[in-house]
Amino acid sequence: MKPVLLAAFAALLPGVTLAAPIREEGAARRGLAVYHQVCSVCHSLSHVEIGDLAGLGLSDRQLRDLAADIQVAGPPGPDGTPTTRAANLSDRLLSHFPDEASARAANNGALPPDLSEIARTRQGGAHRIFTLLTGYTDPPKGVSVPDGQFYNAATHTHLIAMPPPLADGAVTYDDGTNPTLAQEAHDAAAFLAWSADPHRSARHWLGGVTIAFLAVLAGLVFALKRRVWSRV
Amino acid sequence: MTPATRLDLDPDQAPEPATGSWLERRLPVGRALRREYRDYPLPRNLNALWFFGAFAVVTLAAMIVTGICLALHYTPTEAGAFDSVEAIIRRVPSGWILRSVHMAGASCFFAVLYVHIFRGLYYGSYKAPREVLWLSGFVALLMVMATAFFGYVLPWGQMSYWGAVVVGNAVAAIPLIGHPLAGMLLGGDAPGAATPMRFFVLHMLCGGLICAVLFIHIAALHVTGSNNPAGIEPRSPADTLPMHPFYTTKDGVGLCLFLAVLLGLAFLAPALLTEADNYLPANPLLTPPDITPEWYFTPFYALLRSVPSRLGGLLLAGAALAVVAAVPWLDRAPTRSARFRPLARPAWFAMAASFLLLGLAGSHEATGFWLWLGRLAGLYWFLHFLVLLPLIARIERPLPLPTSLA
Ligand code: HEM
């Protein structure tokens, strides 16, 4: 009887994991709008394919609409001139700049970093992204800000080469949320947190289920062990 | 049932008559498995520390299964490595599960092996007649270390790249053959275009070799049988229990708990075991402010940096391992278990503490306090193996040993 029970449990595990729920990621989905309308002007998200955004709960229709709205480099024209085409689902969210030099030239010599893993590689993660995006203020009296730099309380030197990207109403949300600066910054941070760890909710869920399963299994095997060892 | 003891398995015995199924009469593998994994007599007093060999076997199996699946999606090129790992995490179906388990598995493998080794050191499992068993385990440890290093370089992140630089420099410090050897390893003066493919091949090769060494390890174990917490050989059949069902069920409980830890780490706290900087692509022009190895290499990293000479550091790190291999010949006391050794027992705790302190020192910048802590802990490590153990063996008066395990 015991082996049958264990086998049943073992058979259950893969079935349960397949049914992992996809969480509502409202903030991260709005953050995609922030990225698409604002951040992507200068930054890239080069490890994310448009199709990956399905992980945020976007429908196929929404993904195709988004792809149609993004232009990527196409095959060279008949006379060798560069062309562009509408993106498809397997295109990545690359930089709009053709190369590093032109990205730097457009940004006072600074290179906007790729944002795919930024919530993981910068200390403070998503929270820091929020404070940075909302950290722009007028410099205190007596502090001079060099050309091409901006005053931001959240950075180490209080200076940053990125101009303030967000403001009240800088983004249009299609779910009716009021686009305040704080809302936009919060949503952008949630989106970048998703990008750095796209399977987080499934991961946590799987972890919980696995541990619960193993705890039950450990209990059963322990009972079995007790019975076996009671003979000696 | 009266389980046979190892002593009954006389190799000069007449071969058992060929009976059983068609296959069994030609290749008696079923009989061998029953003898070695069902009826196999184990001391009846093994405690939870004897789980860890089984944990290591299970971890190795998990590493091989997840590793083979990952290899199917990995691109061993300078331009493609980082991207292919990103693709595995993001969109290869279940790729993130495979990678989480493979990464947590690497850490758990070392944690398990360190417990396994320190268990052996405490209970004197390395002493006669188990020296070859000990050495085969030691070789397995070296292979696991090499495999882990090669594997860590594969994603071609910043820590991968600069870790390879550090090790390349250490290898290059070997007199005469160092430079050509480092060049052969990296495929150039520095990690570069040839490195990912080389390390990919070496990672898979060493992973396979671990299995081969493990085979020898288990074979040697089944010749001598297991040691036990009392450190005396089983004297009568009453001192032993057959592996099945006694230790299969007991190890089963341990395995459930171990897997809960491994998978819990993999799915709930992966950041605990990963260096965030390795999600920045390798950049040969940008040295990271602090090159920190994975936690399991920090004791040896501390030794590598403890002296101002590259060769000296390399020799110290190598010697710290070598004394472990040599311990059966350094500690000549006839009593195995530290339970009955009033001097060796506290010495074991101090030695284990020095290993932990070395690890702590190796995970901090090598300046001031941490540099000196590493030096002192390293000094104690060598003092323990080269001076204290031989000395204690001479002067210690062991407590009276029990006469049976029952
Ligand atoms: C891939 C790595 C290894 C694997 C898979 C492995 C596996 C095992 C297994 C399954 C056992 C029997 C169960 C037990 O006693 O825990 C064992 C015993 C043993 N191993 Fe390992 N081992 C490994 C590495 C090592 C290392 C690095 C050492 C020491 C340098 C070592 C030394 C021993 C000794 C001395 C025993 C017998 C212990 C006793 O009976 O008291 N092993 N090993």
XYZ file of C-alpha atoms and ligand atoms in Angstrom:
681
model
C 0.000 0.000 0.000
C 2.809 2.396 0.893
C 4.604 2.264 -2.465
C 1.311 2.922 -4.219
C 0.775 5.994 -2.070
C 4.248 7.334 -2.747
C 3.923 6.696 -6.455
C 0.630 8.582 -6.481
C 2.286 11.544 -4.804
C 5.234 11.469 -7.187
C 2.838 11.386 -10.123
C 0.983 14.388 -8.738
C 3.966 16.727 -8.638
C 4.472 17.401 -12.371
C 0.711 17.787 -12.854
C 0.530 20.432 -10.160
C 3.477 22.399 -11.501
C 1.945 22.645 -14.970
C -1.094 24.380 -13.513
C 0.963 27.306 -12.112
C -1.233 30.409 -12.235
C -0.193 33.533 -14.155
C -0.473 36.512 -11.862
C -2.126 39.798 -12.731
C 0.775 42.160 -13.232
C -1.113 45.442 -13.614
C 1.709 47.737 -12.548
C 4.285 45.981 -14.713
C 1.907 46.141 -17.693
C 1.497 49.879 -17.253
C 5.266 50.052 -16.851
C 5.559 48.576 -20.323
C 3.651 51.640 -21.583
C 6.117 53.882 -19.734
C 9.027 52.002 -21.250
C 7.526 52.026 -24.725
C 6.530 55.685 -24.720
C 9.476 57.183 -22.813
C 12.466 54.991 -21.818
C 12.830 53.284 -25.201
C 13.717 56.600 -26.842
C 17.221 56.219 -25.403
C 17.441 52.787 -23.714
C 17.280 49.229 -24.942
C 15.816 46.113 -23.333
C 17.842 43.939 -25.587
C 17.258 40.531 -23.988
C 13.492 40.826 -24.092
C 11.625 39.679 -27.181
C 8.256 41.237 -27.848
C 6.706 37.780 -27.506
C 8.160 37.476 -23.986
C 5.779 40.234 -22.895
C 3.032 37.610 -22.932
C 4.427 36.841 -19.465
C 2.911 40.134 -18.302
C -0.499 38.872 -19.329
C -0.667 40.659 -22.688
C -2.936 38.991 -25.226
C -1.734 37.960 -28.650
C -3.704 40.857 -30.148
C -2.022 43.362 -27.777
C 1.407 41.929 -28.580
C 0.801 42.253 -32.315
C -0.437 45.828 -31.919
C 2.680 46.663 -29.927
C 4.944 45.010 -32.508
C 3.260 46.948 -35.308
C 4.072 50.139 -33.408
C 7.819 49.358 -33.253
C 10.144 49.897 -36.191
C 13.269 47.759 -36.505
C 16.068 47.624 -39.073
C 14.969 45.757 -42.191
C 16.970 44.212 -45.022
C 18.959 46.749 -47.070
C 16.999 48.229 -50.003
C 17.860 47.467 -53.652
C 20.476 50.237 -53.739
C 21.903 49.233 -50.353
C 20.122 51.942 -48.370
C 19.023 50.973 -44.853
C 15.327 50.258 -44.460
C 13.015 49.683 -41.544
C 10.092 47.348 -41.072
C 7.435 46.776 -38.436
C 8.649 44.431 -35.695
C 7.281 40.940 -35.145
C 6.984 38.867 -31.978
C 10.492 37.418 -32.155
C 12.170 40.821 -32.467
C 13.958 42.173 -29.445
C 13.523 45.559 -27.844
C 16.838 46.870 -29.139
C 18.121 50.423 -28.934
C 16.879 52.870 -31.542
C 20.459 54.021 -32.011
C 22.343 52.099 -34.693
C 25.538 51.958 -32.602
C 27.177 53.041 -29.365
C 28.772 56.146 -30.892
C 25.474 57.611 -32.039
C 23.855 56.757 -28.691
C 26.617 58.634 -26.904
C 26.464 61.538 -29.368
C 22.754 61.972 -28.647
C 23.310 61.888 -24.871
C 26.143 64.300 -24.173
C 28.691 61.492 -24.343
C 26.935 59.248 -21.832
C 25.738 55.777 -22.872
C 22.196 54.854 -21.772
C 22.599 51.347 -20.302
C 20.571 48.343 -21.390
C 17.692 47.872 -18.952
C 17.035 44.096 -19.275
C 18.761 43.178 -15.996
C 19.094 46.617 -14.426
C 16.757 45.856 -11.508
C 19.092 43.009 -10.579
C 22.511 44.494 -11.290
C 21.982 47.882 -9.603
C 22.040 47.811 -5.859
C 18.633 48.536 -4.391
C 16.801 46.976 -7.334
C 13.348 48.192 -8.304
C 13.093 50.417 -5.257
C 16.166 52.311 -6.330
C 14.804 52.735 -9.823
C 11.734 54.377 -8.303
C 13.753 56.758 -6.126
C 15.976 57.619 -9.064
C 13.062 58.403 -11.372
C 11.430 60.561 -8.719
C 14.716 61.968 -7.360
C 15.095 64.950 -9.682
C 14.916 68.298 -7.844
C 16.320 71.770 -8.246
C 19.906 71.822 -6.958
C 20.286 73.334 -3.481
C 21.634 76.878 -3.369
C 25.318 77.110 -4.175
C 25.522 73.733 -5.968
C 26.350 74.160 -9.622
C 25.333 71.490 -12.092
C 27.675 71.006 -15.070
C 26.355 71.136 -18.620
C 24.689 67.914 -19.723
C 24.186 66.805 -16.125
C 21.104 66.949 -13.949
C 20.659 67.177 -10.220
C 19.215 63.985 -8.708
C 19.189 63.329 -4.975
C 19.123 59.547 -5.497
C 22.551 59.175 -7.109
C 25.848 58.926 -5.331
C 27.222 62.195 -6.707
C 23.768 63.806 -6.883
C 24.428 64.167 -10.616
C 23.181 62.124 -13.549
C 23.456 62.470 -17.317
C 19.883 61.306 -17.910
C 17.464 64.237 -18.248
C 14.327 63.871 -16.094
C 12.396 61.357 -18.201
C 9.028 61.372 -16.414
C 6.567 64.026 -15.330
C 2.867 64.188 -14.520
C 1.049 63.228 -17.708
C 4.189 62.145 -19.583
C 2.571 58.796 -20.403
C -0.873 57.790 -21.641
C -2.265 54.749 -19.826
C -5.040 52.834 -21.534
C -6.483 51.455 -18.280
C -7.517 54.909 -17.070
C -4.905 55.159 -14.309
C -3.916 58.753 -13.563
C -0.371 59.205 -14.922
C 1.263 61.076 -12.055
C 5.046 61.131 -11.840
C 5.013 58.779 -8.839
C 2.619 56.379 -10.599
C 4.766 56.295 -13.743
C 7.965 55.761 -11.763
C 6.352 52.999 -9.719
C 5.059 51.250 -12.834
C 8.383 51.584 -14.687
C 10.166 50.062 -11.689
C 7.673 47.178 -11.574
C 8.182 46.571 -15.287
C 11.970 46.515 -14.983
C 11.703 44.225 -11.955
C 9.677 41.883 -14.143
C 12.279 42.106 -16.894
C 15.093 41.160 -14.490
C 13.131 38.234 -13.064
C 10.320 37.390 -15.484
C 9.239 34.172 -13.786
C 9.221 35.410 -10.222
C 5.631 34.663 -9.342
C 5.741 31.236 -10.979
C 9.039 30.609 -9.209
C 7.659 31.481 -5.792
C 4.580 29.429 -6.425
C 6.620 26.437 -7.523
C 8.864 26.824 -4.481
C 5.886 26.813 -2.139
C 4.282 23.795 -3.782
C 7.565 21.876 -3.861
C 8.276 22.444 -0.200
C 4.729 21.595 0.828
C 4.904 18.415 -1.241
C 8.255 17.395 0.199
C 7.104 18.146 3.742
C 4.145 15.786 3.315
C 6.355 13.189 1.653
C 8.920 13.504 4.452
C 6.152 12.889 6.979
C 4.977 9.778 5.164
C 8.466 8.372 4.741
C 9.199 9.148 8.365
C 6.153 7.144 9.449
C 7.329 4.322 7.216
C 10.821 4.507 8.665
C 9.461 4.399 12.208
C 7.522 1.276 11.410
C 10.467 -0.422 9.764
C 12.846 0.460 12.564
C 10.430 -0.620 15.293
C 11.446 -4.154 14.352
C 15.016 -3.752 15.591
C 16.983 -12.223 9.050
C 20.703 -12.439 9.663
C 22.515 -10.177 7.253
C 25.905 -11.349 6.106
C 28.837 -9.235 7.177
C 31.441 -8.073 4.743
C 33.821 -10.633 6.203
C 31.637 -13.412 4.851
C 32.203 -12.261 1.292
C 35.385 -14.179 0.764
C 36.673 -13.552 -2.762
C 38.094 -17.085 -2.875
C 34.649 -18.559 -2.299
C 33.418 -20.826 -5.043
C 31.317 -18.824 -7.532
C 27.609 -19.025 -6.884
C 25.857 -21.401 -9.244
C 24.440 -19.703 -12.328
C 20.721 -19.695 -11.643
C 17.769 -17.465 -12.330
C 16.518 -15.849 -15.507
C 18.160 -16.094 -18.912
C 19.965 -12.804 -18.399
C 20.825 -13.541 -14.792
C 22.618 -16.751 -15.800
C 24.782 -14.793 -18.232
C 25.178 -11.463 -16.401
C 24.223 -11.773 -12.736
C 23.661 -8.084 -12.356
C 20.424 -8.501 -10.423
C 22.174 -10.662 -7.880
C 25.006 -8.148 -7.560
C 22.561 -5.289 -7.056
C 20.652 -7.238 -4.432
C 23.864 -8.030 -2.621
C 25.285 -4.501 -2.775
C 22.160 -2.380 -2.421
C 19.528 -4.451 -0.659
C 21.214 -6.960 1.644
C 24.353 -4.834 2.005
C 25.060 -4.731 5.768
C 25.453 -1.289 7.337
C 26.352 -0.499 10.952
C 23.116 -0.092 12.861
C 24.199 3.147 14.580
C 24.708 5.490 11.605
C 23.499 9.027 12.333
C 22.197 11.783 10.048
C 25.720 12.745 8.979
C 25.797 9.509 6.988
C 23.012 10.946 4.817
C 25.362 13.256 3.049
C 26.971 10.725 0.733
C 23.513 9.904 -0.577
C 22.759 13.638 -0.831
C 25.892 14.069 -2.948
C 24.860 11.252 -5.283
C 21.378 12.721 -5.714
C 22.788 16.205 -6.290
C 25.176 14.855 -8.901
C 22.293 13.142 -10.681
C 20.264 16.376 -10.627
C 23.246 18.325 -11.967
C 23.712 15.906 -14.832
C 20.061 15.867 -15.847
C 19.605 19.645 -15.656
C 23.069 20.191 -17.152
C 22.355 18.083 -20.227
C 19.091 19.968 -20.810
C 20.844 23.319 -20.400
C 23.625 22.270 -22.771
C 21.044 21.773 -25.516
C 20.304 25.511 -25.413
C 23.721 26.959 -24.593
C 25.908 28.635 -27.236
C 29.626 28.262 -26.438
C 30.834 31.405 -28.206
C 32.057 34.753 -26.991
C 29.210 36.560 -28.770
C 26.491 34.025 -28.055
C 27.093 32.703 -24.525
C 25.495 35.490 -22.494
C 22.546 35.803 -24.878
C 21.881 32.074 -24.869
C 21.751 32.029 -21.065
C 19.366 34.996 -21.112
C 17.202 33.090 -23.588
C 17.239 30.038 -21.289
C 16.083 32.142 -18.347
C 13.463 34.035 -20.310
C 11.889 31.879 -22.979
C 13.202 28.333 -23.240
C 10.267 26.317 -21.851
C 11.077 25.525 -18.196
C 14.567 26.879 -18.867
C 14.423 29.017 -15.749
C 13.587 25.929 -13.681
C 16.560 24.035 -15.110
C 18.934 26.890 -14.512
C 17.667 27.661 -10.992
C 18.099 24.026 -9.991
C 21.506 23.725 -11.663
C 22.800 26.844 -9.889
C 21.366 26.013 -6.457
C 22.565 22.443 -7.033
C 26.157 23.603 -7.476
C 26.101 25.404 -4.140
C 24.370 22.526 -2.389
C 26.883 20.074 -3.867
C 29.709 21.892 -2.109
C 27.767 22.330 1.132
C 27.041 18.603 1.124
C 30.626 17.654 0.283
C 32.049 19.874 3.004
C 29.762 18.231 5.583
C 30.656 14.822 4.127
C 34.385 15.526 4.454
C 34.219 17.053 7.921
C 32.098 14.088 9.017
C 34.896 11.824 7.799
C 37.474 13.909 9.632
C 35.467 13.768 12.875
C 34.788 10.047 12.897
C 38.166 9.042 11.474
C 36.600 7.492 8.379
C 39.858 8.038 6.503
C 41.812 5.602 8.674
C 42.827 2.088 7.690
C 41.386 0.299 5.860
C 39.576 3.229 4.173
C 42.521 5.237 2.796
C 41.720 4.501 -0.843
C 38.088 5.356 -0.223
C 39.247 8.680 1.221
C 41.582 9.394 -1.685
C 38.918 8.562 -4.253
C 36.602 11.014 -2.492
C 39.347 13.601 -2.539
C 39.784 13.196 -6.290
C 36.015 13.574 -6.655
C 36.226 16.842 -4.710
C 38.932 18.155 -7.045
C 36.809 17.203 -10.046
C 33.756 18.914 -8.562
C 35.814 22.056 -7.968
C 37.116 22.067 -11.522
C 33.650 21.427 -12.929
C 32.159 24.238 -10.853
C 34.813 26.675 -12.007
C 34.415 25.793 -15.682
C 30.660 26.013 -15.337
C 30.731 29.389 -13.643
C 32.594 30.868 -16.605
C 30.073 29.625 -19.175
C 27.406 32.382 -18.847
C 30.143 34.861 -19.759
C 29.065 37.546 -17.321
C 31.429 39.934 -15.573
C 32.197 37.522 -12.706
C 32.616 34.653 -15.153
C 35.127 36.578 -17.175
C 37.120 38.018 -14.305
C 37.046 34.737 -12.420
C 38.660 33.163 -15.467
C 41.246 35.967 -15.456
C 42.117 35.303 -11.794
C 42.463 31.560 -12.345
C 44.381 32.081 -15.596
C 46.838 34.292 -13.707
C 47.176 31.729 -10.930
C 47.903 28.946 -13.438
C 50.360 31.168 -15.284
C 52.284 31.584 -12.016
C 53.366 27.921 -12.105
C 57.063 27.884 -13.008
C 58.043 26.747 -16.543
C 54.758 25.240 -17.714
C 52.475 27.909 -16.224
C 52.268 30.231 -19.203
C 51.728 27.625 -21.903
C 49.259 25.835 -19.624
C 47.204 28.987 -18.999
C 47.298 29.729 -22.716
C 46.050 26.252 -23.508
C 43.301 26.510 -20.907
C 41.996 29.918 -21.995
C 42.889 29.617 -25.663
C 44.916 32.842 -25.552
C 46.664 35.211 -23.180
C 43.356 36.299 -21.691
C 39.860 34.813 -21.747
C 38.485 35.406 -25.223
C 36.968 33.932 -28.349
C 38.223 30.384 -27.721
C 37.421 30.240 -24.007
C 33.680 29.462 -23.879
C 34.013 26.408 -26.142
C 37.008 25.110 -24.178
C 35.301 25.551 -20.858
C 32.086 24.041 -22.200
C 33.954 20.901 -23.245
C 35.910 20.773 -19.987
C 32.762 21.327 -17.916
C 30.994 18.391 -19.542
C 34.141 16.248 -19.475
C 34.830 16.837 -15.782
C 31.163 16.307 -14.973
C 31.402 12.888 -16.620
C 34.664 12.116 -14.850
C 33.023 12.792 -11.479
C 30.706 9.873 -12.267
C 33.676 7.642 -13.035
C 35.428 8.617 -9.804
C 32.187 8.140 -7.893
C 32.012 4.583 -9.219
C 35.445 3.888 -7.718
C 34.457 5.677 -4.494
C 31.397 3.478 -4.022
C 33.280 0.344 -5.050
C 35.940 1.097 -2.436
C 33.234 1.807 0.129
C 31.603 -1.548 -0.491
C 34.902 -3.351 -0.006
C 35.514 -1.975 3.479
C 31.945 -1.201 4.472
C 30.917 2.003 6.234
C 32.572 3.380 9.297
C 30.155 4.553 12.022
C 29.907 7.086 14.860
C 31.566 4.719 17.318
C 34.477 4.180 14.952
C 34.748 0.439 15.677
C 34.134 -2.285 13.119
C 30.889 -4.252 13.447
C 31.779 -7.398 15.381
C 28.694 -9.535 14.919
C 25.719 -9.682 12.577
C 23.702 -8.019 15.346
C 25.800 -4.889 14.836
C 24.546 -4.407 11.291
C 21.274 -3.934 9.435
C 20.616 -4.574 5.762
C 20.514 -1.437 3.637
C 16.938 -2.173 2.605
C 14.510 -1.459 4.169
C 16.354 0.141 7.072
C 18.611 2.709 5.486
C 16.525 3.205 2.360
C 13.727 4.527 4.563
C 16.020 6.480 6.857
C 17.916 8.087 3.956
C 14.526 8.683 2.321
C 13.479 10.991 5.149
C 16.786 12.840 4.907
C 16.483 13.144 1.142
C 13.029 14.732 1.348
C 14.372 17.361 3.726
C 17.499 17.916 1.647
C 15.503 18.336 -1.560
C 13.240 20.801 0.233
C 16.318 22.871 1.072
C 17.797 22.611 -2.426
C 14.572 23.419 -4.256
C 13.621 26.022 -1.666
C 16.873 27.828 -2.357
C 16.447 27.428 -6.103
C 12.916 28.802 -6.221
C 12.522 31.069 -3.206
C 15.956 32.568 -2.573
C 18.147 32.243 -5.686
C 19.669 35.681 -5.070
C 21.299 34.264 -1.940
C 23.569 32.100 -4.070
C 24.152 34.254 -7.136
C 26.358 37.234 -7.765
C 24.204 39.966 -9.358
C 27.217 41.269 -11.280
C 27.241 38.110 -13.341
C 24.133 39.395 -15.102
C 26.306 42.101 -16.639
C 27.862 40.809 -19.860
C 31.631 40.166 -19.748
C 33.597 43.340 -20.366
C 37.375 42.906 -20.685
C 37.869 46.670 -20.356
C 35.978 47.079 -17.104
C 37.502 45.403 -14.025
C 34.802 44.947 -11.373
C 35.590 46.763 -8.101
C 35.772 43.458 -6.238
C 36.139 40.030 -7.805
C 34.385 37.697 -5.397
C 34.293 33.970 -6.062
C 31.327 31.788 -5.170
C 31.147 31.131 -1.417
C 32.485 27.600 -1.750
C 35.820 28.794 -3.110
C 36.332 31.585 -0.583
C 38.539 29.576 1.854
C 40.952 28.840 -0.974
C 40.635 32.336 -2.405
C 41.696 33.707 0.997
C 44.858 31.588 0.837
C 45.489 32.567 -2.783
C 45.590 36.209 -1.722
C 47.263 35.751 1.671
C 50.812 36.265 0.420
C 52.115 38.894 -1.985
C 53.263 36.258 -4.460
C 51.002 34.594 -7.017
C 52.953 31.366 -6.965
C 53.059 31.409 -3.171
C 49.289 31.851 -2.975
C 48.726 29.051 -5.445
C 51.013 26.715 -3.500
C 49.238 27.527 -0.232
C 45.790 26.879 -1.693
C 47.022 23.625 -3.193
C 48.744 22.591 0.031
C 45.584 23.310 2.044
C 43.870 20.656 -0.043
C 46.841 18.312 -0.085
C 46.942 18.048 3.715
C 43.351 16.801 3.598
C 44.349 14.097 1.141
C 47.311 13.166 3.355
C 45.362 13.019 6.612
C 45.311 9.186 6.795
C 49.099 9.355 7.083
C 49.297 12.454 9.252
C 46.944 11.145 11.935
C 48.291 7.749 13.023
C 46.159 7.362 16.148
C 44.488 3.928 16.170
C 41.188 5.297 17.563
C 38.919 6.511 14.790
C 36.007 8.386 16.281
C 36.651 11.757 17.896
C 34.003 10.783 20.444
C 36.665 8.784 22.221
C 39.553 11.167 21.600
C 39.666 13.895 24.291
C 42.258 15.965 22.411
C 41.356 15.323 18.785
C 37.741 16.274 19.445
C 38.325 19.924 20.457
C 41.031 20.113 17.790
C 38.443 19.139 15.189
C 36.183 22.005 16.252
C 39.045 24.496 16.098
C 40.032 23.209 12.649
C 36.457 23.494 11.385
C 36.302 27.034 12.771
C 39.513 27.950 10.978
C 37.977 26.737 7.703
C 34.894 28.903 8.273
C 37.064 31.901 9.154
C 39.114 31.359 6.007
C 35.881 31.420 4.030
C 34.811 34.616 5.747
C 38.177 36.237 5.041
C 38.034 35.161 1.401
C 34.695 36.856 0.888
C 36.043 40.258 1.939
C 38.576 42.563 0.389
C 42.102 41.372 1.202
C 43.176 44.317 3.339
C 43.756 45.017 7.025
C 41.651 42.903 9.355
C 40.409 40.419 6.767
C 43.854 39.859 5.315
C 45.263 39.053 8.743
C 42.286 36.962 9.751
C 42.819 34.901 6.588
C 46.513 34.529 7.327
C 45.943 33.412 10.912
C 43.147 31.013 10.011
C 45.294 29.587 7.203
C 48.203 29.185 9.564
C 45.982 27.315 12.010
C 44.698 25.045 9.240
C 48.236 23.909 8.453
C 49.155 23.766 12.122
C 46.250 21.410 12.741
C 47.089 18.938 10.006
C 50.875 19.086 10.052
C 51.613 19.521 13.766
C 48.607 18.944 16.025
C 47.260 15.741 14.481
C 50.624 13.903 14.503
C 51.353 15.226 17.984
C 47.952 14.341 19.439
C 48.288 10.820 18.055
C 51.379 10.407 20.211
C 50.251 11.900 23.492
C 46.500 11.343 23.605
C 44.973 8.672 25.881
C 41.693 7.636 24.261
C 38.575 6.845 26.283
C 37.545 3.177 26.523
C 35.819 1.995 23.341
C 32.473 0.202 23.324
C 32.578 -3.465 22.398
C 29.532 -3.563 20.173
C 27.260 -1.261 18.197
C 24.020 -2.735 19.471
C 31.111 13.553 -5.826
C 31.436 13.531 -4.572
C 31.107 12.411 -3.594
C 30.059 11.539 -3.586
C 28.909 11.480 -4.585
C 30.240 10.680 -2.453
C 29.362 9.649 -2.113
C 29.496 8.847 -0.993
C 28.514 7.923 -0.515
C 27.158 7.648 -1.177
C 28.972 7.364 0.623
C 28.240 6.390 1.545
C 27.292 7.139 2.459
C 28.005 7.965 3.511
O 28.861 7.433 4.231
O 27.710 9.182 3.592
C 30.293 7.897 0.847
C 31.126 7.543 1.896
C 32.372 8.100 2.121
N 32.944 9.146 1.422
Fe 32.170 10.069 -0.167
N 31.379 11.029 -1.798
C 31.930 12.093 -2.449
C 33.061 12.788 -2.094
C 33.877 12.461 -1.028
C 34.988 13.238 -0.577
C 35.400 14.567 -1.178
C 35.540 12.575 0.461
C 36.775 12.948 1.300
C 37.818 13.576 0.886
C 34.768 11.386 0.678
C 35.015 10.435 1.654
C 34.160 9.420 2.021
C 34.377 8.500 3.094
C 35.615 8.439 4.009
C 33.252 7.683 3.167
C 32.986 6.557 4.170
C 32.438 7.234 5.380
C 32.090 6.307 6.489
O 31.605 5.226 6.236
O 32.269 6.758 7.625
N 33.757 11.345 -0.231
N 30.576 8.812 -0.152
